[in-house]
Every structure is written in C-alpha cells, then in structure tokens.
mmCIF file of C-alpha atoms in Angstrom:
data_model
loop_
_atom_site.group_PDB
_atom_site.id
_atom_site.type_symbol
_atom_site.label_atom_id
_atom_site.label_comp_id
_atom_site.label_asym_id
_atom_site.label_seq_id
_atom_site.Cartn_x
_atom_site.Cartn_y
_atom_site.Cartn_z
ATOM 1 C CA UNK A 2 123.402 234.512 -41.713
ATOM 2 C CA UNK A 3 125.710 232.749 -39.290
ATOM 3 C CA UNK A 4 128.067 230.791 -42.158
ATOM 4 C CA UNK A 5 130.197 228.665 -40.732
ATOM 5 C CA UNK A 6 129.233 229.077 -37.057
ATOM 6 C CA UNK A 7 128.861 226.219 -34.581
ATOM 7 C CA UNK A 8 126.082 225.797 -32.055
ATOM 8 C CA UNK A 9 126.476 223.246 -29.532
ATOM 9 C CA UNK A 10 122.404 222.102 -27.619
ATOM 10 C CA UNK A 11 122.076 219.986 -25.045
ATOM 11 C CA UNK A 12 118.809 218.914 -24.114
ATOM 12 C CA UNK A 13 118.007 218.760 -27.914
ATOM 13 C CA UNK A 14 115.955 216.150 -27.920
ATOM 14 C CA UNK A 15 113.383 218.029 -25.836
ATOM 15 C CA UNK A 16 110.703 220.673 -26.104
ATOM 16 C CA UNK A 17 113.216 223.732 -25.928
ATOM 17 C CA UNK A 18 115.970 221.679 -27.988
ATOM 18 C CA UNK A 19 114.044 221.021 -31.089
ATOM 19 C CA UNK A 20 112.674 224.527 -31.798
ATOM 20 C CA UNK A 21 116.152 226.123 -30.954
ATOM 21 C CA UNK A 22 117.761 223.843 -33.441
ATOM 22 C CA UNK A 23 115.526 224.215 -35.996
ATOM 23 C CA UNK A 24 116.197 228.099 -35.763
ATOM 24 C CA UNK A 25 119.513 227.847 -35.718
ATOM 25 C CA UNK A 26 119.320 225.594 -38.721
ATOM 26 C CA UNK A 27 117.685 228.277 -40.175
ATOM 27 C CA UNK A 28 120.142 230.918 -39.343
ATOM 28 C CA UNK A 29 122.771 228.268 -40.940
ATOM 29 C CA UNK A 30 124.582 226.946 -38.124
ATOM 30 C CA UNK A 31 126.005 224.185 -37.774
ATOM 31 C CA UNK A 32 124.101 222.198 -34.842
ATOM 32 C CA UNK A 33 125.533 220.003 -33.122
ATOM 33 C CA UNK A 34 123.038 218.135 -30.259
ATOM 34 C CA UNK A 35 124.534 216.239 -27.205
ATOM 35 C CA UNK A 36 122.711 213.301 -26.372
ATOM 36 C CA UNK A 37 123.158 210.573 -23.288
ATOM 37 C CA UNK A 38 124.204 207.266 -24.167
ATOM 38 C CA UNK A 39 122.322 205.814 -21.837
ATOM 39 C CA UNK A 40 119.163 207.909 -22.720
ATOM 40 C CA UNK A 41 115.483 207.056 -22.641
ATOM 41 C CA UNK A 42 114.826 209.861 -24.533
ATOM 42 C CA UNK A 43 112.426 209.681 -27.277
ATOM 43 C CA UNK A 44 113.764 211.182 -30.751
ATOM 44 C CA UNK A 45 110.607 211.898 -31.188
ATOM 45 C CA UNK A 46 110.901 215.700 -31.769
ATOM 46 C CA UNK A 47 114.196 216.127 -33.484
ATOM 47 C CA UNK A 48 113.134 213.010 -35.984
ATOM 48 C CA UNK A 49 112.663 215.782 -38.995
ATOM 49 C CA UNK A 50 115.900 216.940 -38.199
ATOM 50 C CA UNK A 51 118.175 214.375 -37.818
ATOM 51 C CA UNK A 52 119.648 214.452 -41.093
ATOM 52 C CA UNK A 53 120.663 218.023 -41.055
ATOM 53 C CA UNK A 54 121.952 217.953 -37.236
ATOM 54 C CA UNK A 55 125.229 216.507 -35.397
ATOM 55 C CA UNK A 56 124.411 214.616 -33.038
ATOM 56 C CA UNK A 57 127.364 213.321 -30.420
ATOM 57 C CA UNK A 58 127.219 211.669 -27.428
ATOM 58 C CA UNK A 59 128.270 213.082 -23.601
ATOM 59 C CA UNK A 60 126.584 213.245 -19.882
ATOM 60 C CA UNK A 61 126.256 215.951 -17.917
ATOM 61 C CA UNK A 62 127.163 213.906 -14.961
ATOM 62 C CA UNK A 63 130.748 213.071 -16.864
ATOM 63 C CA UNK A 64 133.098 215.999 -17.000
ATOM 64 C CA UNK A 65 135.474 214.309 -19.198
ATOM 65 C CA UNK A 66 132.725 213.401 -21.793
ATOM 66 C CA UNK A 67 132.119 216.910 -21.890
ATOM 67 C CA UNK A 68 135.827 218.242 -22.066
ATOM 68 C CA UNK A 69 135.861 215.703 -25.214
ATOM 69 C CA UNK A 70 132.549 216.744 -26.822
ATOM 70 C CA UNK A 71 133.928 220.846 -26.838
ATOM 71 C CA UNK A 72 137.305 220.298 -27.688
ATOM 72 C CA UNK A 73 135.932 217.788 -30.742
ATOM 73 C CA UNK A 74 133.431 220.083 -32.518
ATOM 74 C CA UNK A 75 134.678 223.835 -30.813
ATOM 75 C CA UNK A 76 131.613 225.376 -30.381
ATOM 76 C CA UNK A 77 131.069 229.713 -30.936
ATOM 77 C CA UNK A 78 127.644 229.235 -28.665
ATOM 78 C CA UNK A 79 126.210 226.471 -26.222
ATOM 79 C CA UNK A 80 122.513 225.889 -24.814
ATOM 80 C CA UNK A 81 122.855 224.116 -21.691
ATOM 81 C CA UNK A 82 118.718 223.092 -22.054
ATOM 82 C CA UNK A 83 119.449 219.359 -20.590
ATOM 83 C CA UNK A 84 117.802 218.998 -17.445
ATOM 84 C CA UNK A 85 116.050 217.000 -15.098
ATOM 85 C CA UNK A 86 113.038 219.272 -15.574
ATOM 86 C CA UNK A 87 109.833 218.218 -13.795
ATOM 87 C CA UNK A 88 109.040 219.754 -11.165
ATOM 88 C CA UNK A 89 107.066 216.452 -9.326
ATOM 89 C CA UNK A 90 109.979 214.113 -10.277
ATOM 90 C CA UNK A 91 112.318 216.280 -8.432
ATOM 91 C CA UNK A 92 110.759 215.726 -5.274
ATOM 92 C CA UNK A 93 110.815 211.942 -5.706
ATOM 93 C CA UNK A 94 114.181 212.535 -7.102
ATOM 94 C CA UNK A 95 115.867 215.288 -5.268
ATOM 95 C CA UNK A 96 119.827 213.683 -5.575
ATOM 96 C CA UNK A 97 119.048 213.552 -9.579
ATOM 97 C CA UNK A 98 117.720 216.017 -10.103
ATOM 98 C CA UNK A 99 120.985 218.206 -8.388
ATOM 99 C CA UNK A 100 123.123 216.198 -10.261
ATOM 100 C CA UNK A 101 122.067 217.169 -13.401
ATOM 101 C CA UNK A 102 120.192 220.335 -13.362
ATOM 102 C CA UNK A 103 122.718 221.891 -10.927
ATOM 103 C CA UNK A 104 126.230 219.856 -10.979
ATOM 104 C CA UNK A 105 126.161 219.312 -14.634
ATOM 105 C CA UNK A 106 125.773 223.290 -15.350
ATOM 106 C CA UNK A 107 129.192 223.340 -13.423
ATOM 107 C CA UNK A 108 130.543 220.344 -15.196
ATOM 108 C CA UNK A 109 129.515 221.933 -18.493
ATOM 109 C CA UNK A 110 131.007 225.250 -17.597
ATOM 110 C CA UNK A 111 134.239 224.089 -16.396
ATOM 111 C CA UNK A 112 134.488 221.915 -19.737
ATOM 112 C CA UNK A 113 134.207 225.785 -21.411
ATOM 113 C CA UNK A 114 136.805 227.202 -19.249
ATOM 114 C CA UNK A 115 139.285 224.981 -19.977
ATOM 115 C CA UNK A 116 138.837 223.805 -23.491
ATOM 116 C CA UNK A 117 136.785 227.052 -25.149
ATOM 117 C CA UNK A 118 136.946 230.105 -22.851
ATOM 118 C CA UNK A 119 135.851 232.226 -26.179
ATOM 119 C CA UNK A 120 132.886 230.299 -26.657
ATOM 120 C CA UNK A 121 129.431 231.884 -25.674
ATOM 121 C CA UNK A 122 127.065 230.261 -23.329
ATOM 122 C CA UNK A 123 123.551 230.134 -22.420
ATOM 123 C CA UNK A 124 121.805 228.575 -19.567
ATOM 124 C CA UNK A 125 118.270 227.612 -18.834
ATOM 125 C CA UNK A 126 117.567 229.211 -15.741
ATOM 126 C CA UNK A 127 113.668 228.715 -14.454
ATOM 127 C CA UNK A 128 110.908 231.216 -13.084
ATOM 128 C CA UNK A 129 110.802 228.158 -10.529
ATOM 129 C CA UNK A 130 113.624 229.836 -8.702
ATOM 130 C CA UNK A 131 111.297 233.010 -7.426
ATOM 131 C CA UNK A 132 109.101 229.839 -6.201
ATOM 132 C CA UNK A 133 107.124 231.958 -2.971
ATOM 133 C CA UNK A 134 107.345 235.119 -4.650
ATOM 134 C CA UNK A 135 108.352 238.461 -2.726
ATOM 135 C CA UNK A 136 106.799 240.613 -5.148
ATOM 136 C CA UNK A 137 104.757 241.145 -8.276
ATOM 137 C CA UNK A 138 105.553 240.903 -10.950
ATOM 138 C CA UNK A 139 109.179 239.542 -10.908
ATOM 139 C CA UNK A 140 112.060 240.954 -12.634
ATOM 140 C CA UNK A 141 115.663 240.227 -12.768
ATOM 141 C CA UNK A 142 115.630 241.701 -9.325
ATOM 142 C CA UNK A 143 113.313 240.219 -7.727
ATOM 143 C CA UNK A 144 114.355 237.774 -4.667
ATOM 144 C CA UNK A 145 114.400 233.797 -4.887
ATOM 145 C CA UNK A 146 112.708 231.841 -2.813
ATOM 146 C CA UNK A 147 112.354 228.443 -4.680
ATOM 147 C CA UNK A 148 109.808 225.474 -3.485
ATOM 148 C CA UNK A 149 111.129 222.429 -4.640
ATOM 149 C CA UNK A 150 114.730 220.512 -5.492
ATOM 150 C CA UNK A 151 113.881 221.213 -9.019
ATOM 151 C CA UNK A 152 113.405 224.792 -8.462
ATOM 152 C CA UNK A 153 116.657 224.997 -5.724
ATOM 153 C CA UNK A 154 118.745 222.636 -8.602
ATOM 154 C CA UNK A 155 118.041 225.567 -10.951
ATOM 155 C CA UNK A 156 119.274 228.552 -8.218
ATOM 156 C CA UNK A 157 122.416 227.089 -8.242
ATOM 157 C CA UNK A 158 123.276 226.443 -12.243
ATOM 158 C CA UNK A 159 121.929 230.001 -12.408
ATOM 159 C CA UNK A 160 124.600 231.635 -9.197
ATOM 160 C CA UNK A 161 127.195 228.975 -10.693
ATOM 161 C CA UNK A 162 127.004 231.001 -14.113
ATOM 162 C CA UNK A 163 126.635 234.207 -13.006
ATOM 163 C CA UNK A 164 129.577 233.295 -11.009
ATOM 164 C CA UNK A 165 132.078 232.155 -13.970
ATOM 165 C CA UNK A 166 130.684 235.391 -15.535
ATOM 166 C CA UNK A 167 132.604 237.183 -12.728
ATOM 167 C CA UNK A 168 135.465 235.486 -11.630
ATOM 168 C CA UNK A 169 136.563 234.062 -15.448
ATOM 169 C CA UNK A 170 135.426 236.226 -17.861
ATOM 170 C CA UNK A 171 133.228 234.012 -19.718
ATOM 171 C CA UNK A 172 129.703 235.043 -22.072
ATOM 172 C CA UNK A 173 127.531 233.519 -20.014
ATOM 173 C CA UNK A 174 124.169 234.254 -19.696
ATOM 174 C CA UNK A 175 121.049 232.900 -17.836
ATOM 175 C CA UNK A 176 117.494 233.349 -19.276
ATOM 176 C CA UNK A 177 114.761 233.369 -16.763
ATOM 177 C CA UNK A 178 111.929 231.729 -18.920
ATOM 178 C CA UNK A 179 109.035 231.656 -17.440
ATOM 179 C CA UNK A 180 106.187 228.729 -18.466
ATOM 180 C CA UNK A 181 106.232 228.458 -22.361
ATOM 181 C CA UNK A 182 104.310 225.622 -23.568
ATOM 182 C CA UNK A 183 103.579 223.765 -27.484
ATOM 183 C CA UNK A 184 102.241 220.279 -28.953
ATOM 184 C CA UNK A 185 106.090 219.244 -28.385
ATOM 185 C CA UNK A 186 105.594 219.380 -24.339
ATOM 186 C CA UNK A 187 105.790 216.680 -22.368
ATOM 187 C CA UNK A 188 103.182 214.804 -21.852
ATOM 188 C CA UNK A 189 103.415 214.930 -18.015
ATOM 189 C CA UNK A 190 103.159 218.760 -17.647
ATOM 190 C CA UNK A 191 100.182 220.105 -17.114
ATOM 191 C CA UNK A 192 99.187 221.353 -20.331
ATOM 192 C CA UNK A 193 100.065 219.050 -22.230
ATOM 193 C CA UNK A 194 97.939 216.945 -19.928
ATOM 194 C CA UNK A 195 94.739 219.316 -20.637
ATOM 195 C CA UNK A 196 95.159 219.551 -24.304
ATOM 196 C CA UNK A 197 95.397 215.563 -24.867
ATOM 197 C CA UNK A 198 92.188 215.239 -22.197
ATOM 198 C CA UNK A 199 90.293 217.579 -24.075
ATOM 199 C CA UNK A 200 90.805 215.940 -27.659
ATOM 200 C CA UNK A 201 90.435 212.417 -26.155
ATOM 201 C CA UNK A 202 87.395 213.194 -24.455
ATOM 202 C CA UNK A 203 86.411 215.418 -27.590
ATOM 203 C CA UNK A 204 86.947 212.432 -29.475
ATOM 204 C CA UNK A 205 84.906 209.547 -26.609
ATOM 205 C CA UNK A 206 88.298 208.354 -25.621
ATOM 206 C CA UNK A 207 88.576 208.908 -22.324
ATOM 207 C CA UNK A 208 85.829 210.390 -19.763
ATOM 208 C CA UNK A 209 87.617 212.594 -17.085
ATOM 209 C CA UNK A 210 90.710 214.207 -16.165
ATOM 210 C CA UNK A 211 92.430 213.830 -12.974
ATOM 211 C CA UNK A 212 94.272 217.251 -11.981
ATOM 212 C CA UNK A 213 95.837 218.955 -8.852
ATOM 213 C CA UNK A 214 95.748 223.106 -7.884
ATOM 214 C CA UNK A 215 93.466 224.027 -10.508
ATOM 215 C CA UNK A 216 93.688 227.830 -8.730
ATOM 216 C CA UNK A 217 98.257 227.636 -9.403
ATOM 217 C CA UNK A 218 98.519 231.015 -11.662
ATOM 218 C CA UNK A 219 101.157 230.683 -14.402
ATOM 219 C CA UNK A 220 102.528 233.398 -17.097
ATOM 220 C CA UNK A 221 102.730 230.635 -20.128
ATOM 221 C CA UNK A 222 103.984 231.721 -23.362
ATOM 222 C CA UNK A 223 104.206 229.527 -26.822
ATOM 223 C CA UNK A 224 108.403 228.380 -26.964
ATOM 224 C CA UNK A 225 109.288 228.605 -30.752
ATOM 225 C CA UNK A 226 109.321 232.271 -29.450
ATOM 226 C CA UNK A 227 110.931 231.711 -26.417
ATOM 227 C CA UNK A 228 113.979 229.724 -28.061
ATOM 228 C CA UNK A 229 114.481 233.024 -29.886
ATOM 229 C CA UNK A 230 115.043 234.968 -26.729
ATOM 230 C CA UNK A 231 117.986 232.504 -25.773
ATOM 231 C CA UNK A 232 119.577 233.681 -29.429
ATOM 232 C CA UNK A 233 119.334 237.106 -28.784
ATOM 233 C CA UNK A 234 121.052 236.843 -25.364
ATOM 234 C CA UNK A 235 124.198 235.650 -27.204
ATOM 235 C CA UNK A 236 124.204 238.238 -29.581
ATOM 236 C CA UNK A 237 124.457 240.872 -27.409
ATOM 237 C CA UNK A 238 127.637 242.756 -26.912
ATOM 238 C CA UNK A 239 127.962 241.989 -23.418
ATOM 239 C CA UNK A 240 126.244 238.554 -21.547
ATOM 240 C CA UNK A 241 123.597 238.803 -18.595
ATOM 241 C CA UNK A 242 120.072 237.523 -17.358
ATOM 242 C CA UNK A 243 116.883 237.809 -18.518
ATOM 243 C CA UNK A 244 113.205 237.464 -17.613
ATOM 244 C CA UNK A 245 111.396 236.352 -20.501
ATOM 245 C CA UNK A 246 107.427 235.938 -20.140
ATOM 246 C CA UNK A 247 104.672 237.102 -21.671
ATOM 247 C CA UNK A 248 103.431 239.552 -18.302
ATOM 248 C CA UNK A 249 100.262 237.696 -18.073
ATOM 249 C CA UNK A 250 99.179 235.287 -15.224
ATOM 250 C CA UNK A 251 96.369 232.447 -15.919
ATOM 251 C CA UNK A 252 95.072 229.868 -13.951
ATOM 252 C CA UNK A 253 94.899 225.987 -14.819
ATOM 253 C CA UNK A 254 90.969 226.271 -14.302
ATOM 254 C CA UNK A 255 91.313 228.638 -17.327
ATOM 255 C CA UNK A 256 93.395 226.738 -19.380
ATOM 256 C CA UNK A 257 90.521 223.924 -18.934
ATOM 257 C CA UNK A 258 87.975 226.528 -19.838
ATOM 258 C CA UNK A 259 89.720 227.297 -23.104
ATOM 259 C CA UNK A 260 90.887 223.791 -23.771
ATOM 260 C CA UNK A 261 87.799 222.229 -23.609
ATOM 261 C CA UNK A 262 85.725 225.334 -24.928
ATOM 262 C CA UNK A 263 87.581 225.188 -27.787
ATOM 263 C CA UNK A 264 86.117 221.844 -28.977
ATOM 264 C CA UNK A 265 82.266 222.609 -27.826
ATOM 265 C CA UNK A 266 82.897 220.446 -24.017
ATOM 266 C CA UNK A 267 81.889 221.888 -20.331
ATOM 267 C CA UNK A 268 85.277 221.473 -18.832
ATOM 268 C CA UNK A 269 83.525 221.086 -15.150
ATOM 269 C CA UNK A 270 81.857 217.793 -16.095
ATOM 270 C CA UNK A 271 85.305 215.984 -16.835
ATOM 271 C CA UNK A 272 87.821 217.767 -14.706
ATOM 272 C CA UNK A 273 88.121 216.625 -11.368
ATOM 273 C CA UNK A 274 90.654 217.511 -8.393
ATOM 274 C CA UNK A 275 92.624 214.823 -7.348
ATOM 275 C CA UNK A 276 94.226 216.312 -3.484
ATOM 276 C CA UNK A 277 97.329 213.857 -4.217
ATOM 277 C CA UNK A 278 98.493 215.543 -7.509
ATOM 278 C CA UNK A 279 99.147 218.270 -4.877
ATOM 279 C CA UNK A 280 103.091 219.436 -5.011
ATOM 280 C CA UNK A 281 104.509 219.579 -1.181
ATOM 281 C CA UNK A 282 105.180 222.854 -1.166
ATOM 282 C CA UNK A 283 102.872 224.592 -3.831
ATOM 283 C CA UNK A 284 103.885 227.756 -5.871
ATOM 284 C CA UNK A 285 100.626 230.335 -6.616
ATOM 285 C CA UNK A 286 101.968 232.798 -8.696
ATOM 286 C CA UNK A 287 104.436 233.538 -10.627
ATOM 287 C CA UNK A 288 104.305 236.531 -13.466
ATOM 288 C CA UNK A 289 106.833 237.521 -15.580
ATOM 289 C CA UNK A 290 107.990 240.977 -16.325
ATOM 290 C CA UNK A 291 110.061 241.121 -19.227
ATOM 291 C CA UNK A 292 111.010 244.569 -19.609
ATOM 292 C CA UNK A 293 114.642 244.591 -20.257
ATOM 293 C CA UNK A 294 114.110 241.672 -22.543
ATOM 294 C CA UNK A 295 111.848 243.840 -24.643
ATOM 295 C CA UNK A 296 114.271 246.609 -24.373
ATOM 296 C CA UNK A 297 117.570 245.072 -25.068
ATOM 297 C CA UNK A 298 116.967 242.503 -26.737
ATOM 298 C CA UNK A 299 113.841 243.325 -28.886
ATOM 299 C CA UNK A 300 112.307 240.405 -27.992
ATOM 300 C CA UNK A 301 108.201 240.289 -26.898
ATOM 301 C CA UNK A 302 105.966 237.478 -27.092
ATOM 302 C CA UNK A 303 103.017 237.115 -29.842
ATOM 303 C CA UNK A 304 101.080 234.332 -29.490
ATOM 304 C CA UNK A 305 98.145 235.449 -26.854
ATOM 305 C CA UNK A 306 97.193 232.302 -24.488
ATOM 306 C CA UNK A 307 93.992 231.802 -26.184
ATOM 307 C CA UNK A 308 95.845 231.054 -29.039
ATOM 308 C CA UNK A 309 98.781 228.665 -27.238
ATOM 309 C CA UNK A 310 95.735 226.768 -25.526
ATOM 310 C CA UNK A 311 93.826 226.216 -29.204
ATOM 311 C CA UNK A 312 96.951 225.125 -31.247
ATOM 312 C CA UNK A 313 97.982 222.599 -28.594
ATOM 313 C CA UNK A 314 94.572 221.248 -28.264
ATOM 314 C CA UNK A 315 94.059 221.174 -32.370
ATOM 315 C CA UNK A 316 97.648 219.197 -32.189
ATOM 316 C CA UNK A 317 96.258 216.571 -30.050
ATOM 317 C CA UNK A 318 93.296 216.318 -32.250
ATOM 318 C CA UNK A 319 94.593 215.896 -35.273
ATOM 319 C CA UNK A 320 97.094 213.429 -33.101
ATOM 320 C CA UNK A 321 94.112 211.115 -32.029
ATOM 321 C CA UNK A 322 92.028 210.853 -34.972
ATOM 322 C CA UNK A 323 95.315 209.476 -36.815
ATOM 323 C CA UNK A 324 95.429 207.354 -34.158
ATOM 324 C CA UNK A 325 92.375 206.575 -33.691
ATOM 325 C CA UNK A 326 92.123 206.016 -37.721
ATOM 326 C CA UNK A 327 95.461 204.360 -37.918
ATOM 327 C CA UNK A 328 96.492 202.302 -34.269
ATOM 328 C CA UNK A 329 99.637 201.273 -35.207
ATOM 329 C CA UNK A 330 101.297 197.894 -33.833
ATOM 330 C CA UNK A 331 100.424 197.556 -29.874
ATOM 331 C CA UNK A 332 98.654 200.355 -29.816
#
C-alpha cells in the first residue's frame, strides 16, 4: 500500500482521470485532482469520488497557478492527463489546442523543476504522434509523423519531457497509449458515438447514425487497464516511454458490426457515411506493439474488443431506458 503518498491528476475529471484516481484511491493515496476555474467540465465522472478526493484549482495555461498548486500539496507522483484531446477540435482549434496539450506540459514541468524536482511524473503522450505511420506495428522506435495539431501538440509535450529527463534529471516518463475506450468516453469520440447509436436505435430513439472513415483501423483497448500502465511506469526504478496497446487493429465498420450485433440490429441499415465527418488529413492505421510494456512493466491488456464494444453498448442501454423511464427536468 502507498500510506501516506500523494498523487497529484490533472485531467481528473475526464475518462483517463477518473479510473486513475479511483486506483490510486485504492492503493491509498492521497489524490489530489487539479481542476480549471473556469472549466466547463462536467463532474460527471469523478461525482462518486468527490468525497474521498482533493480537489484544487490551477490552469495549465498559468505557470504560477501551477508553481502554487505543487508547492501547496508536494506531490511524490503527477499525471499530466489534462488536455485538449479531440482530435477534430484541434483542427478548428489549432492555437488551443498547443497551448494546452503542448505549452502546459512545459508549464507543468517547469512548476516540478523548481518547486519538486524529487517528484515523479507521468505524461500522456498519444499513438496520434506516429499519425502516417512508417512501419507496422509501432514501437517506441518507430518514427513520428503526426496528422493533425492535436497529434503535433502531443510530439512536443512528449520531446519536452523526454527532454527534462535529460538535461534535469527528473522521473519523467511518457506513455504512448494507444486508443482505449469505456462508458466514461466522451461522447464525441467515435465509440462512444456507436455505442449510444446502437442502444438508442435499439431502443426506437433515434433512426441512423451519421459517421466518417468507417475503413480508419484503430488498436482500442478498455482504460481502467490502461490507467494501470501509467502506475507502473512510476514505479519503475528508472523513468522512460512506453507503447501501451493491445497489438490488435479494428476497423470502425467493425466496431458497428459488434455494436449493433450485440443488440440483434443490421448495422448497414442505420449507419451511413457522412464525406464531411472526414478529418483533413486522415490517419489509417495505427497498431500498437507493446512489448517492453509487457516485459518491464508486466503490464498486458485483458479485455478482448468484443468485450470493450458489448460493455459500452450495455452502458448506454441501461443509460437510456433510465432515461427513457425517468426524463428528468428538460430532458
């Protein structure tokens, strides 16, 4: 057990945020989640856990908010999982999306080198930086060649650690993650898009589903597991990167098949390709190998992506016939 040890999250309001703070809750840490002041952000996800976290305010895009936050609550690890992380959005928002999900890694870093050189740190690096892949499968060595701000924002917070690695001395470490999905995605990725279709249409809510490249292949792994791979990296006795996937590729036309399989539909009557969902500059493939994770960290996935696809899709089920049984005020 980790008595008496701090764990500092930000992003922990989202997807990646919740499930690593509920393990590290379990592990008993004390969490302590950075949130925006100004932030949209739903609570949504972290609403079971509120009682038992910390949660303190700071911005990425404020260095001194962050020199504050570290020196207040002096963390032993940090997640840097706050992000502008959408890959569409960061094409509308290119100059936001730098800001935070490349600037603020440096901000956050910086804030570490002055105030808690000691303390470990993690950061959310993307399989979006191989982006028009040079080879199959990719590895740790594998070349970058990312396709979109989001995926160029990321490139840099990953160099930026891997250079205060080097030239300070710091535990940092980047984990490559490759897609890892759950109910507790956002609703505007893909998946999550699928799995609410399916159960709405399942359920006569809604008729069709609007999708782009239905032929993008993706390695997509289920994240409670994932969020455990970011622990181990900090354990180790020395910090580095990691690819962590499940070595599988799938398409989105298969997703659909399983999705809507799952509850007795023909996903080709409701699906339909809409040419403007298009990205700009699309990325095909991308297929994790996670050797070294598996061999120095222990770490391999075990949810197979039938099973991801069928647990988000029997979320959003059970989600709409509450719903749909209990509408709620404006609903």
């Amino acid at each position: 057990m980790a008595q008496d040890r701090c764990a500092l999250i930000t992003g922990v309001t989202g997807q990646d945020g919740s499930y690593l703070a509920e393990l590290l809750l379990e592990k008993g840490y004390r969490v302590v989640g950075m949130v925006r002041r100004s932030s949209t952000e739903s609570f949504e996800r972290i609403a079971h856990l509120v009682d038992r976290l910390d949660l303190r305010q700071a911005d990425l895009l404020d260095q001194l908010s962050l020199v504050n936050l570290i020196r207040e609550v002096s963390p032993d690890e940090v997640y840097n999982l706050a992000a502008q992380s959408f890959v569409p959005t960061s094409f509308s928002q290119p100059l936001l999306t730098g800001e935070f999900t490349a600037l603020g890694v440096t901000r956050l870093l910086e804030a570490l080198r002055l105030v808690a050189p000691e303390a470990r740190f993690y950061q959310a690096s993307s399989s979006e930086m191989f982006g028009q892949v040079r080879t199959t499968p990719q590895d740790e060595t594998t070349a970058f060649h990312p396709r979109s701000p989001y995926g160029v924002a990321k490139l840099y917070g990953h160099w930026i650690t891997v250079n205060y690695r080097e030239s300070y001395g710091l535990f940092a470490c980047s984990g490559i993650l490759f897609n890892h999905e759950s109910p507790r995605r956002g609703r505007e990725f893909v998946t999550r898009k699928i799995a609410e279709a399916a159960a709405r249409i399942a359920l006569g809510l809604q008729s069709e589903l609007l999708l782009g490249n239905l032929e993008a292949r993706r390695d997509w792994g289920y994240a409670p597991e994932y969020v455990e791979a970011m622990w181990r990296m900090l354990q180790c006795e020395a910090p580095g990167d990691y690819v962590v996937g499940t070595g599988e590729d799938h398409t989105c036309r298969e997703f659909c098949e399983i999705a809507f399989g799952h509850l007795g539909l023909d996903w080709s009557r409701h699906v339909r390709v809409d040419p403007e969902l298009y990205r700009p500059a699309e990325v095909d493939l991308l297929v994790a190998d996670p050797a070294k994770a598996r061999s120095e960290l222990g770490w391999k996935p075990r949810t197979s992506f039938d099973e991801l696809v069928r647990i988000m899709v029997d979320s959003e089920l059970t989600r709409w016939r509450e719903k749909r049984a209990d509408p709620g005020p404006g609903k």
